[in-house]
PDB file of C-alpha atoms and ligand atoms in Angstrom:
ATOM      1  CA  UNK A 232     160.397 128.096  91.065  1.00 89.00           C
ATOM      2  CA  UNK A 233     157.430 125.763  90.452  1.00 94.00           C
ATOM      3  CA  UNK A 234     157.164 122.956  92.588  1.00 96.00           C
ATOM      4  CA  UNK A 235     154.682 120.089  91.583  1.00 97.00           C
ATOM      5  CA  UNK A 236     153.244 117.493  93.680  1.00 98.00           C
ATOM      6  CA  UNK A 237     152.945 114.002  92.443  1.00 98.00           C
ATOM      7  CA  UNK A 238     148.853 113.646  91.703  1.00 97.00           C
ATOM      8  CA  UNK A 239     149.209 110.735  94.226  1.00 96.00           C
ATOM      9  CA  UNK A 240     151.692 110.604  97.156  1.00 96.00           C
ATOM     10  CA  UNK A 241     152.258 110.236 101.080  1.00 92.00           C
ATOM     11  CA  UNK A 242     149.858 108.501 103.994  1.00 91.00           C
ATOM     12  CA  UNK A 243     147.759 105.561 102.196  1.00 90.00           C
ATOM     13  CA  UNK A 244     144.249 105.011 104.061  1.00 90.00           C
ATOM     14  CA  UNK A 245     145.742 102.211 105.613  1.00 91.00           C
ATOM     15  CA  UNK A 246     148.419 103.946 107.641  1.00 90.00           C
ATOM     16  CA  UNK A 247     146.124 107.456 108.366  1.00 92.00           C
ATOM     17  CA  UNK A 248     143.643 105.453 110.097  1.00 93.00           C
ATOM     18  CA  UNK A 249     145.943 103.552 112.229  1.00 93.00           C
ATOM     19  CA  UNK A 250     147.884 106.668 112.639  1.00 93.00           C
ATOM     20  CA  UNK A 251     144.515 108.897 113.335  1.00 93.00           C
ATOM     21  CA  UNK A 252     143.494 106.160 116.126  1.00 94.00           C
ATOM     22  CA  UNK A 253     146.829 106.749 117.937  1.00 94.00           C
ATOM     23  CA  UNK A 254     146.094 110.165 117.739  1.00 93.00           C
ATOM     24  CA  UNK A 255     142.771 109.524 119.814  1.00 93.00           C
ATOM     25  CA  UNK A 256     144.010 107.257 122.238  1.00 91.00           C
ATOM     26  CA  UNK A 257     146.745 109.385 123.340  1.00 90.00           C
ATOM     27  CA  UNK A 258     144.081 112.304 123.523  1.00 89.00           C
ATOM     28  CA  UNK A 259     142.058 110.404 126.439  1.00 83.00           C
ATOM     29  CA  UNK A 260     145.124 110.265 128.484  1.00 73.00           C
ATOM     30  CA  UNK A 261     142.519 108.429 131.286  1.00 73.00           C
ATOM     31  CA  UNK A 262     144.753 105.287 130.449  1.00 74.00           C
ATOM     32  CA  UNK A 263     146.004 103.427 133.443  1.00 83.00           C
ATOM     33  CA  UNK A 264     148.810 101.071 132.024  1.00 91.00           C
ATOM     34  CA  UNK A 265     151.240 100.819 129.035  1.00 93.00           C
ATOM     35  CA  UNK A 266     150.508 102.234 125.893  1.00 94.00           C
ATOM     36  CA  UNK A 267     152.026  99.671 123.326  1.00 96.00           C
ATOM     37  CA  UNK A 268     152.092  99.389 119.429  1.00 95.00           C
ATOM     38  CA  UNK A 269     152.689  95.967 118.459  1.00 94.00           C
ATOM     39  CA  UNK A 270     155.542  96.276 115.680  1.00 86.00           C
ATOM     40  CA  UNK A 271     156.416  99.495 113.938  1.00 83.00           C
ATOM     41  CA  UNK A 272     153.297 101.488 113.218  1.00 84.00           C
ATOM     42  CA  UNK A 273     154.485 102.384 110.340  1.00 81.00           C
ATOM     43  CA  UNK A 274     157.939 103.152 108.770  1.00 77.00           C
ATOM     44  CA  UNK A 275     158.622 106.612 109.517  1.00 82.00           C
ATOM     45  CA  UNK A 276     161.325 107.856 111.774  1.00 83.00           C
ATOM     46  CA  UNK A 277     159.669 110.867 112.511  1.00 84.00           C
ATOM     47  CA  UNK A 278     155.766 109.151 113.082  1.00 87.00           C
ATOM     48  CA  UNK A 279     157.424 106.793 115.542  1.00 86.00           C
ATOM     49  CA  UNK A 280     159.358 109.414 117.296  1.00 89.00           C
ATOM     50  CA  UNK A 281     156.160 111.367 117.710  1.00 90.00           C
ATOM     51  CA  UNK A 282     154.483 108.693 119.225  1.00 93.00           C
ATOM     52  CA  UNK A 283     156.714 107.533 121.199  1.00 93.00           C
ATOM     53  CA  UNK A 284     156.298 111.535 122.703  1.00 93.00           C
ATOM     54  CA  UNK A 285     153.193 111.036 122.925  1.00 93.00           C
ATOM     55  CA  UNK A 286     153.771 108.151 125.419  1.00 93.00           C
ATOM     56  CA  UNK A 287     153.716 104.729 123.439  1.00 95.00           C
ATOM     57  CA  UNK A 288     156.019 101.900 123.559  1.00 94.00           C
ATOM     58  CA  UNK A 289     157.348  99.685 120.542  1.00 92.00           C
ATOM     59  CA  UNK A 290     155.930  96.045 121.319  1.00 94.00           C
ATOM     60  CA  UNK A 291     158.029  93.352 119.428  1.00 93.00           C
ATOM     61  CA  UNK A 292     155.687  90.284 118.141  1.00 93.00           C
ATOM     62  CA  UNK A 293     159.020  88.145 118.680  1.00 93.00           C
ATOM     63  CA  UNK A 294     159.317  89.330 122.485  1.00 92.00           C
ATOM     64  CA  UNK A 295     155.670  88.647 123.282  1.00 93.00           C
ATOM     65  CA  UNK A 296     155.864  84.742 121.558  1.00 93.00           C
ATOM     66  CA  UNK A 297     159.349  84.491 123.656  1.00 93.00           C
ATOM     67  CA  UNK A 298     157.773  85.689 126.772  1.00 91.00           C
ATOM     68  CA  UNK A 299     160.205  88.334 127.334  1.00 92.00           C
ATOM     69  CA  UNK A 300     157.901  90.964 128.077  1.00 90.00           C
ATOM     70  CA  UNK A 301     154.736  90.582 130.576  1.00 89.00           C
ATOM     71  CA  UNK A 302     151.926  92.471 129.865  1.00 93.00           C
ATOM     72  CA  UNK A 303     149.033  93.944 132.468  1.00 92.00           C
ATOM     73  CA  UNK A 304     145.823  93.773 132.404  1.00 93.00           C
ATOM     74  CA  UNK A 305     145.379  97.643 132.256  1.00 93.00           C
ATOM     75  CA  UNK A 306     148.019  97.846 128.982  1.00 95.00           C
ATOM     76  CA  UNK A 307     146.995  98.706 125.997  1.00 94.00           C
ATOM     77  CA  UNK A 308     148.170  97.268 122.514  1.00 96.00           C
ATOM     78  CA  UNK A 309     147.282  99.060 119.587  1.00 96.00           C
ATOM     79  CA  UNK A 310     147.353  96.497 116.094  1.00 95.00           C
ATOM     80  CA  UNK A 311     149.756  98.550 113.372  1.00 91.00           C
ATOM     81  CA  UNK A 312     147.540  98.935 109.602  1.00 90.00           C
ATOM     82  CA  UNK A 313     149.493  95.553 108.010  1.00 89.00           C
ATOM     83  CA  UNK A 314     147.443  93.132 111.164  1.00 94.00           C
ATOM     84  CA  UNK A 315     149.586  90.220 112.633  1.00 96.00           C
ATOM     85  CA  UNK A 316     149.347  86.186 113.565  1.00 97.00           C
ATOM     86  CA  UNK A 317     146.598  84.466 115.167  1.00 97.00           C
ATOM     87  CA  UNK A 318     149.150  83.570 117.906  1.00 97.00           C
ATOM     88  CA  UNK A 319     149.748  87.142 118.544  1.00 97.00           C
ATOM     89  CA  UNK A 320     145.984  87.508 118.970  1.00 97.00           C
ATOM     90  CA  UNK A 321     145.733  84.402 121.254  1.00 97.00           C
ATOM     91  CA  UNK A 322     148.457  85.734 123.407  1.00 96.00           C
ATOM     92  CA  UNK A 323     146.866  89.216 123.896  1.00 97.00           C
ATOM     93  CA  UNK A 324     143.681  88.455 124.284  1.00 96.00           C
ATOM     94  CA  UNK A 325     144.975  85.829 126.967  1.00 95.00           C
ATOM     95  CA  UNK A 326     146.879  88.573 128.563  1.00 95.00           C
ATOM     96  CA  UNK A 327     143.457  90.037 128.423  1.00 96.00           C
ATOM     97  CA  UNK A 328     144.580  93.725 127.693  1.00 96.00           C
ATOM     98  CA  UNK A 329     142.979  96.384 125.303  1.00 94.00           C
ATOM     99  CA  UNK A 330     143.428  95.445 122.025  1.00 96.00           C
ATOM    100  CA  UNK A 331     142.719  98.005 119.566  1.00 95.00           C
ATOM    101  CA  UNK A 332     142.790  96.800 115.912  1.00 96.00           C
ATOM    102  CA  UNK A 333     143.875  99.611 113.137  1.00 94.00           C
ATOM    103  CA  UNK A 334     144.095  96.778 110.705  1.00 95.00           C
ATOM    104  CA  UNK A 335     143.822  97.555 107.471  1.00 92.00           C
ATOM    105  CA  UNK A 336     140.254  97.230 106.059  1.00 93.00           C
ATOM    106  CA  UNK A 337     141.453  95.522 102.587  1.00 92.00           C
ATOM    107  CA  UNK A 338     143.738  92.900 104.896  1.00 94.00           C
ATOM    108  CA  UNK A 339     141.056  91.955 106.592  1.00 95.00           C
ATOM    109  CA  UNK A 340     138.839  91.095 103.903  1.00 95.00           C
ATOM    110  CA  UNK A 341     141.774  88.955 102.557  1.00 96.00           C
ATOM    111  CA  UNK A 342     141.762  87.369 106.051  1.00 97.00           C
ATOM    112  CA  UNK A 343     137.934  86.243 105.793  1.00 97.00           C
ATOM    113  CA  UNK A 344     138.022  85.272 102.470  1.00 97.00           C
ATOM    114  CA  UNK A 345     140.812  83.345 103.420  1.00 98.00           C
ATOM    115  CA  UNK A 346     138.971  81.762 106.479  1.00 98.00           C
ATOM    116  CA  UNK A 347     135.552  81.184 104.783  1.00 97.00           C
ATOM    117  CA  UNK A 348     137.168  79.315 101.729  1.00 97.00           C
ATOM    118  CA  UNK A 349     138.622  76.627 103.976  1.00 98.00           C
ATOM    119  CA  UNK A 350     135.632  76.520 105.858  1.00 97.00           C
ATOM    120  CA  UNK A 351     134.194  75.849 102.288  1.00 97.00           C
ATOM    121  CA  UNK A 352     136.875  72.843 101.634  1.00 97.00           C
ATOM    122  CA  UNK A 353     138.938  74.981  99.691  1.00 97.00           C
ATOM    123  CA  UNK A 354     142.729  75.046  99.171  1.00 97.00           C
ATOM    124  CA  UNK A 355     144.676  78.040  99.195  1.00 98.00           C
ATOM    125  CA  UNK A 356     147.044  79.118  96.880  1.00 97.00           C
ATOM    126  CA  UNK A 357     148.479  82.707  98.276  1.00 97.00           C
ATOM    127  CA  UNK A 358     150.462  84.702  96.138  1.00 95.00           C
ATOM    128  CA  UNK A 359     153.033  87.426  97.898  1.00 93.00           C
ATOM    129  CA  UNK A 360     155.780  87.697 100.060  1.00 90.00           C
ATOM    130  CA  UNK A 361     155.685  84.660 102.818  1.00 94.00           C
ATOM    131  CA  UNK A 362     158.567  87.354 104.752  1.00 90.00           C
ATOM    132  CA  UNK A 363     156.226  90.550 104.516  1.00 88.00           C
ATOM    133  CA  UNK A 364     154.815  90.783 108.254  1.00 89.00           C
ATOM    134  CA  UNK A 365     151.178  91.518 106.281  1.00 91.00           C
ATOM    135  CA  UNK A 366     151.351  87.662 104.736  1.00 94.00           C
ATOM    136  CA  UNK A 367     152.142  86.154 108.039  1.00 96.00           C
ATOM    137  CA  UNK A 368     149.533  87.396 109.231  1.00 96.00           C
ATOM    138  CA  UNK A 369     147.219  86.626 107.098  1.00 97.00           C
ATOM    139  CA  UNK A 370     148.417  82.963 106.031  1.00 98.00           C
ATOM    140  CA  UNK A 371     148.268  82.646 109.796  1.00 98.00           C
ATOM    141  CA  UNK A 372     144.723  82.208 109.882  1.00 98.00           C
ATOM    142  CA  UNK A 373     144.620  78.712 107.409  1.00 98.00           C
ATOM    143  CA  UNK A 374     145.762  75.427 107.896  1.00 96.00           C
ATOM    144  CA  UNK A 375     147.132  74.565 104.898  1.00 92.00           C
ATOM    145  CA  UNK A 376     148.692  77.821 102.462  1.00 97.00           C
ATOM    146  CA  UNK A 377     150.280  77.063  99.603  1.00 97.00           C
ATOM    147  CA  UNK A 378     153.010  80.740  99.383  1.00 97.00           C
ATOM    148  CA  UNK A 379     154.071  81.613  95.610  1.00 96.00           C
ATOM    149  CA  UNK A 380     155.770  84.818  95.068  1.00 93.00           C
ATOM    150  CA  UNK A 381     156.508  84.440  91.454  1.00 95.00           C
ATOM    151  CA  UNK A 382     154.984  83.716  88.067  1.00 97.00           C
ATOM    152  CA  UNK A 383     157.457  80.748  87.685  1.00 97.00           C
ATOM    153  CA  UNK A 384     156.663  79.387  91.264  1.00 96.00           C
ATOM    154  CA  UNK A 385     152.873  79.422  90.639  1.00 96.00           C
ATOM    155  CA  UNK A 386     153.369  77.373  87.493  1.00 96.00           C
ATOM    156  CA  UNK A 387     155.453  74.946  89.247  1.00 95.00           C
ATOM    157  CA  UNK A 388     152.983  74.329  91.742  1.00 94.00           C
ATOM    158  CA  UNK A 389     151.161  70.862  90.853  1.00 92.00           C
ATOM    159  CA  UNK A 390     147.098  71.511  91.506  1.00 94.00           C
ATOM    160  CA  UNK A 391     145.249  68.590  91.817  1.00 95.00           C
ATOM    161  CA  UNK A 392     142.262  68.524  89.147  1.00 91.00           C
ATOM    162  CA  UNK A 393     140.417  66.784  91.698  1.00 94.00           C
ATOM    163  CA  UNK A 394     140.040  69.281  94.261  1.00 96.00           C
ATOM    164  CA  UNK A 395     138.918  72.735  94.763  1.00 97.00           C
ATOM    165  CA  UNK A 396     141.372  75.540  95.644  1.00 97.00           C
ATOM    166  CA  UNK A 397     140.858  79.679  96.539  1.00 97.00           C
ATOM    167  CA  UNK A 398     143.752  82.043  95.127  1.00 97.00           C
ATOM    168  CA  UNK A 399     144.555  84.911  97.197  1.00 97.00           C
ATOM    169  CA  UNK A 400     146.789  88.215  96.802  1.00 94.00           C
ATOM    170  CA  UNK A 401     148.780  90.117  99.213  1.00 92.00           C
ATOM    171  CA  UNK A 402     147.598  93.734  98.707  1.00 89.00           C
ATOM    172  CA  UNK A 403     150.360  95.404  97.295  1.00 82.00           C
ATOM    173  CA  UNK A 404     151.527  92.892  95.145  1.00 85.00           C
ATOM    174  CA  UNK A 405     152.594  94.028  91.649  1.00 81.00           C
ATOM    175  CA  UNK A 406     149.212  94.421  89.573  1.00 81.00           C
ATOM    176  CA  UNK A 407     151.221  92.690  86.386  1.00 83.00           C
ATOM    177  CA  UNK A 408     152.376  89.328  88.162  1.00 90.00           C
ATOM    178  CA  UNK A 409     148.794  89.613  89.311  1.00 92.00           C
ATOM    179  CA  UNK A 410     146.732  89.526  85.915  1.00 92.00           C
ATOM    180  CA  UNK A 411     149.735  87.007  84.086  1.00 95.00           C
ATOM    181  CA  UNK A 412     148.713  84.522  87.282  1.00 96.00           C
ATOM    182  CA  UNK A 413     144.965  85.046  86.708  1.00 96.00           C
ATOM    183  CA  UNK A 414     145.027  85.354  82.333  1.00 97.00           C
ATOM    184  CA  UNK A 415     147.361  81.471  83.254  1.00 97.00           C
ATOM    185  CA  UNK A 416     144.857  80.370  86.075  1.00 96.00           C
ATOM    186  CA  UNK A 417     141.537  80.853  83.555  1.00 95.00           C
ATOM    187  CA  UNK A 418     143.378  79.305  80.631  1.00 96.00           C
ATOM    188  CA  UNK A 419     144.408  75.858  82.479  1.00 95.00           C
ATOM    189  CA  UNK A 420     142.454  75.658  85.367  1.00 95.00           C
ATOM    190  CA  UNK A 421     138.538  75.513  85.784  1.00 95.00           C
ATOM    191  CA  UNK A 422     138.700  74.565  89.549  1.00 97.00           C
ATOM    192  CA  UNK A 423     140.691  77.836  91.129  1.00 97.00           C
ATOM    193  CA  UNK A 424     138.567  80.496  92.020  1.00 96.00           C
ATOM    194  CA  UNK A 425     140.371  83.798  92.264  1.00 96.00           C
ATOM    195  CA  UNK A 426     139.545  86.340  95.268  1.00 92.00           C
ATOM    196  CA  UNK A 427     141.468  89.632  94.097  1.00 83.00           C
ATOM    197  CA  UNK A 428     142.218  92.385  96.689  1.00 82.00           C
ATOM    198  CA  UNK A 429     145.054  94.533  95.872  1.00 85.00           C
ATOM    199  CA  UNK A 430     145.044  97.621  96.819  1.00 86.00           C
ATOM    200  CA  UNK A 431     145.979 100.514  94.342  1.00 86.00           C
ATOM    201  CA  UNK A 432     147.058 102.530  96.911  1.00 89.00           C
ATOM    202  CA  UNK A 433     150.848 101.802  96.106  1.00 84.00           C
ATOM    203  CA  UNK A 434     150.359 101.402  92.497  1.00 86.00           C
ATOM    204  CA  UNK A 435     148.893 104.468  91.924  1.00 92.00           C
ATOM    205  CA  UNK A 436     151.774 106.444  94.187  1.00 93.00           C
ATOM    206  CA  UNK A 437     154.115 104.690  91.406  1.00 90.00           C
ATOM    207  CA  UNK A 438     152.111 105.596  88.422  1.00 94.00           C
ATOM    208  CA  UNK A 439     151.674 108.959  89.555  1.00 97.00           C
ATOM    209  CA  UNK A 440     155.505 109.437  90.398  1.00 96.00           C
ATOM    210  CA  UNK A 441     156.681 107.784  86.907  1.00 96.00           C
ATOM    211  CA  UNK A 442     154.376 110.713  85.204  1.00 98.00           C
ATOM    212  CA  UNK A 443     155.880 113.676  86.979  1.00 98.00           C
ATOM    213  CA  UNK A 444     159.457 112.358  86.594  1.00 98.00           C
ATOM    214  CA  UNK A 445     159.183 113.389  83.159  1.00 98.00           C
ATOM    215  CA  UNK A 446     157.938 116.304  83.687  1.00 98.00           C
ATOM    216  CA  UNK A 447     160.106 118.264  86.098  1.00 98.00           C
ATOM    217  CA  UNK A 448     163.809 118.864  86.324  1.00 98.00           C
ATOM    218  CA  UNK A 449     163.749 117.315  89.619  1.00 98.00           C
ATOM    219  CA  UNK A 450     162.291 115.397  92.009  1.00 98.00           C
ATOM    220  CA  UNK A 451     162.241 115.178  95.362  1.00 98.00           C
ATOM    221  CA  UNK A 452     161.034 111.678  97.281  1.00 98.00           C
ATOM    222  CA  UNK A 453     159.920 112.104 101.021  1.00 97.00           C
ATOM    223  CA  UNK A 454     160.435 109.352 103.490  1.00 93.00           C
ATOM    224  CA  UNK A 455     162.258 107.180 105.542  1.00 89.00           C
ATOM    225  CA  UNK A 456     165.000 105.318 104.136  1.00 86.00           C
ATOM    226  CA  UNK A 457     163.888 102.230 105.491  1.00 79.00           C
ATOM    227  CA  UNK A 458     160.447 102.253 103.821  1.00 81.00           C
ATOM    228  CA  UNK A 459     160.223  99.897 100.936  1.00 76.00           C
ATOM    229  CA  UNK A 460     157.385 101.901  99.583  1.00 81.00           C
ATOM    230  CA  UNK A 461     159.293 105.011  99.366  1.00 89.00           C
ATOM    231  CA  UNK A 462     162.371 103.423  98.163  1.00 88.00           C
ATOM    232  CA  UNK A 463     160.687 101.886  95.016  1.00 87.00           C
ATOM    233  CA  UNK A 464     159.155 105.191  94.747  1.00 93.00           C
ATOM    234  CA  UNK A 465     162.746 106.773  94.374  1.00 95.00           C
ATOM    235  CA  UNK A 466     164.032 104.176  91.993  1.00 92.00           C
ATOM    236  CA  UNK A 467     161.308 104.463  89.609  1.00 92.00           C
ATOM    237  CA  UNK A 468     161.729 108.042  89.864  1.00 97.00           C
ATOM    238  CA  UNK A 469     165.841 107.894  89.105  1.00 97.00           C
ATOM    239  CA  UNK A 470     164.987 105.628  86.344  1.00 96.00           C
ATOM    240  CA  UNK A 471     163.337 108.107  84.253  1.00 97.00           C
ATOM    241  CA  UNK A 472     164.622 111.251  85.697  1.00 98.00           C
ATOM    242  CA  UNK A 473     168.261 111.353  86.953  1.00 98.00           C
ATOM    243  CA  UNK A 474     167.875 114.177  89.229  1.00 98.00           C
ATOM    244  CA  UNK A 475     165.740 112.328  92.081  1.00 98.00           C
ATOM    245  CA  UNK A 476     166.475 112.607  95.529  1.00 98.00           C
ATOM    246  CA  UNK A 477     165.299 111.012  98.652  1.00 98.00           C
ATOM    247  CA  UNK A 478     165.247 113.127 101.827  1.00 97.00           C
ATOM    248  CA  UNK A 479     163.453 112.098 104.962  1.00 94.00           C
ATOM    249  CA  UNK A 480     162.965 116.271 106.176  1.00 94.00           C
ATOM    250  CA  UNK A 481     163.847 119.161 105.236  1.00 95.00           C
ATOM    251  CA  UNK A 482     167.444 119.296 106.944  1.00 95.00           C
ATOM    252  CA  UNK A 483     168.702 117.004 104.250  1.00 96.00           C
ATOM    253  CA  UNK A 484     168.120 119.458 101.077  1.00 96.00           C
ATOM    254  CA  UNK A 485     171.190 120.285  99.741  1.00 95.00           C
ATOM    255  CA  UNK A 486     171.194 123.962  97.603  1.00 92.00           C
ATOM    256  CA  UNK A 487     173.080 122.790  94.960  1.00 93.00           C
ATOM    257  CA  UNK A 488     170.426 120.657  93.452  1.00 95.00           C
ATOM    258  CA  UNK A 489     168.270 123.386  93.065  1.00 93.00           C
ATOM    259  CA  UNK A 490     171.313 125.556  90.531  1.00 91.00           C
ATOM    260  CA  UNK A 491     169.162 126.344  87.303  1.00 91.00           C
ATOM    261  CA  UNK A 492     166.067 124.485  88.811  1.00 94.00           C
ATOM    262  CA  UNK A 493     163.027 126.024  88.010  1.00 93.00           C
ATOM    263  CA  UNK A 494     160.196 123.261  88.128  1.00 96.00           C
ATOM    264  CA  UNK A 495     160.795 120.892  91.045  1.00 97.00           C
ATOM    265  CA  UNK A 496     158.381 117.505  91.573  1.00 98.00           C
ATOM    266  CA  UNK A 497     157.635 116.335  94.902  1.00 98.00           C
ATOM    267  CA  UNK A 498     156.172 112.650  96.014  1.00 98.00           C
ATOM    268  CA  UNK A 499     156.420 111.172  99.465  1.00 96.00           C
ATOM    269  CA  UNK A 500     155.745 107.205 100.591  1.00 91.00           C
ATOM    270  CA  UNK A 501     152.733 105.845 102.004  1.00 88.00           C
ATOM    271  CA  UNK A 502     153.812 106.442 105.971  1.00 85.00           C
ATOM    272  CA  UNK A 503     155.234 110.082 105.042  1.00 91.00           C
ATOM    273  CA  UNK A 504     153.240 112.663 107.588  1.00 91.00           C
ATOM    274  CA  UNK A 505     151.996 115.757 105.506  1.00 92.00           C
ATOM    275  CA  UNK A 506     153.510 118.153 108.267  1.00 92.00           C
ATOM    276  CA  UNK A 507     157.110 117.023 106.653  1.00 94.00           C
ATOM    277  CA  UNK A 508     155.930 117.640 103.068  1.00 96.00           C
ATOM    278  CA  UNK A 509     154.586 120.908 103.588  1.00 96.00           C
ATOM    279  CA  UNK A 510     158.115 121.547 105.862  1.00 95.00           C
ATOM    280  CA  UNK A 511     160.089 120.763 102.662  1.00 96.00           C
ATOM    281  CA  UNK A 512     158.268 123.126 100.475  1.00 95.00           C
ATOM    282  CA  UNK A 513     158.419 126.160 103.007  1.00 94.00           C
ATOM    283  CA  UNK A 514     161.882 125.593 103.296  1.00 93.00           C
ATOM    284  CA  UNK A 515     162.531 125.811  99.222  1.00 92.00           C
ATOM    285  CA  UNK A 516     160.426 128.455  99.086  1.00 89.00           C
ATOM    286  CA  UNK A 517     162.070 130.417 101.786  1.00 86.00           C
ATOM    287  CA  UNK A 518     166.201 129.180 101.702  1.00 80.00           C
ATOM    288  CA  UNK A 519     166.668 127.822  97.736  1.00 73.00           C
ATOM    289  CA  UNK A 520     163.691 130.007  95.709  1.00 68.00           C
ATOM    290  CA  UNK A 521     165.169 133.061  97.382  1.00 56.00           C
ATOM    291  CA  UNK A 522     168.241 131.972  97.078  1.00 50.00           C
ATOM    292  CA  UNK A 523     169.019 131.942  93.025  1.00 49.00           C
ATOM    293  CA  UNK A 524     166.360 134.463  92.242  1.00 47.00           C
ATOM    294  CA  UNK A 525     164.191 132.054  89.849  1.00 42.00           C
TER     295      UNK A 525
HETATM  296 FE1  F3S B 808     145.743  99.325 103.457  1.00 56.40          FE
HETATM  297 FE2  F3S B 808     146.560  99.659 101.008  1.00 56.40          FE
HETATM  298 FE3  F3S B 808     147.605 101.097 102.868  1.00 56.40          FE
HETATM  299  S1  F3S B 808     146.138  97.743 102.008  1.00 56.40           S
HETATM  300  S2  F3S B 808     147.551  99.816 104.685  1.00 56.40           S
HETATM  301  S3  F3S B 808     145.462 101.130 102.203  1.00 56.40           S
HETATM  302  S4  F3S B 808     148.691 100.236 101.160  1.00 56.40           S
END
């Protein structure tokens, strides 16, 4: 059986560098308080229960603003890849722990360009989801945000001629909205500047999956149910090949998919660990190859 891997798939730079820092700070072990990570690192049930092994606590943004939790001095809080509120920065660094920041690189830029355009008397127009923990934290940092998260809610929105305004994107938002806002913005507007960031980390792990839908018998999608990365992976995937499955390891193959099989695709979501990939694919190999001879 030929298995094929998706020319893009699993941990996005994003997430391996956050992930990768954990990594190091457990390593030192010469820590004296609390290891926390403020939110869910990332959304992998397996990541999370491997650091949690590996000593570190989940930190909920909404316990720290609600004072449910006191932090030490000798605690450390570790920043997951999507960043968070100025509050939540206030609050730590009031608490004066360790902060370490895995914040995305491409957030942060959006962050600064946010920042330095109202410095600049700019208004900003942000386009994205104002639920998504990455906008909140990001919006956090202005004064006055104007949140669209449509085509039809950005043409709704009245801009005053008179003044100058800074349009922003969340990083994964869908490339298409993004150039339909910008191709509308240049035609009616000669006072929005446009500051684009998206990141084609998540577009190109869609791309790439739509391509080898079509040309396997079957594909497999690895990662957590929960992950809204991986779950638009698997419903592009089912909409061009009907055979997709998602699995989040390897004890939820089931043989009968692979009956008659004999070229099987493989993606995985941005916070899928390539230990679990590689996991799956011994385990075809070994149980389902073996199994009906192909
Ligand atoms: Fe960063 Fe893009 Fe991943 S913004 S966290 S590299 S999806």
């Amino acid at each position: 059986m030929e298995i094929k891997r998706a020319e893009k798939m699993g941990f996005c730079f994003g997430v391996a560098g956050a992930i990768n820092l954990c990594n190091k700070i457990a390593e030192e072990k010469n820590f004296q308080g609390n290891l926390f990570i403020l939110g869910m690192l990332v959304h992998n049930k397996n990541v999370t229960s491997d650091m949690e092994k590996k000593g570190f606590k989940t930190l909920s943004e909404e316990d720290l603003k609600e004072e449910k939790i006191k932090l030490n001095k000798k605690d450390t809080v570790i920043i997951r890849a999507h960043g968070t509120t100025k509050e939540i920065y206030d609050i730590l660094e009031k608490e004066k722990v360790k902060i370490y920041d895995a914040t995305c690189v491409f957030v942060e830029r959006i962050r600064k360009a946010l920042i330095e355009a109202e410095k600049n008397g700019k208004k900003i127009i942000f386009i994205g989801d104002r639920y998504h923990p990455e906008v909140k934290g990001i919006v956090s940092f202005g004064n006055d945000v104007t949140i669209v998260n449509s085509f039809e809610e950005f043409t709704k929105f009245s801009v005053d001629k008179e003044k100058e305004y800074c349009l922003l994107t969340q990083t994964t938002l869908n490339k298409e909205l993004f150039f339909k806002i910008k191709e509308y913005t240049e035609k009616n507007y000669k006072n929005i500047d446009i500051f684009s960031k998206i990141c084609g980390a998540t577009y190109e792990r869609q791309k790439a999956v739509e391509k080898l839908a079509g040309e396997v018998e079957m594909v497999l999608i690895v990662g957590d149910n929960k992950s809204s990365n991986t779950k638009k992976l698997y419903e592009i995937s089912k909409s061009v090949n009907e055979k997709s499955y998602l699995i989040q390891d390897k004890t939820e193959l089931n043989s009968s998919w692979f009956n008659g099989i004999k070229k099987v695709g493989i993606t995985a979501g941005a916070s899928t660990p390539e230990e679990i990939i590689l996991e799956i694919e011994k385990e075809i190999r070994g149980t389902f190859d073996d199994k009906h001879g192909l």
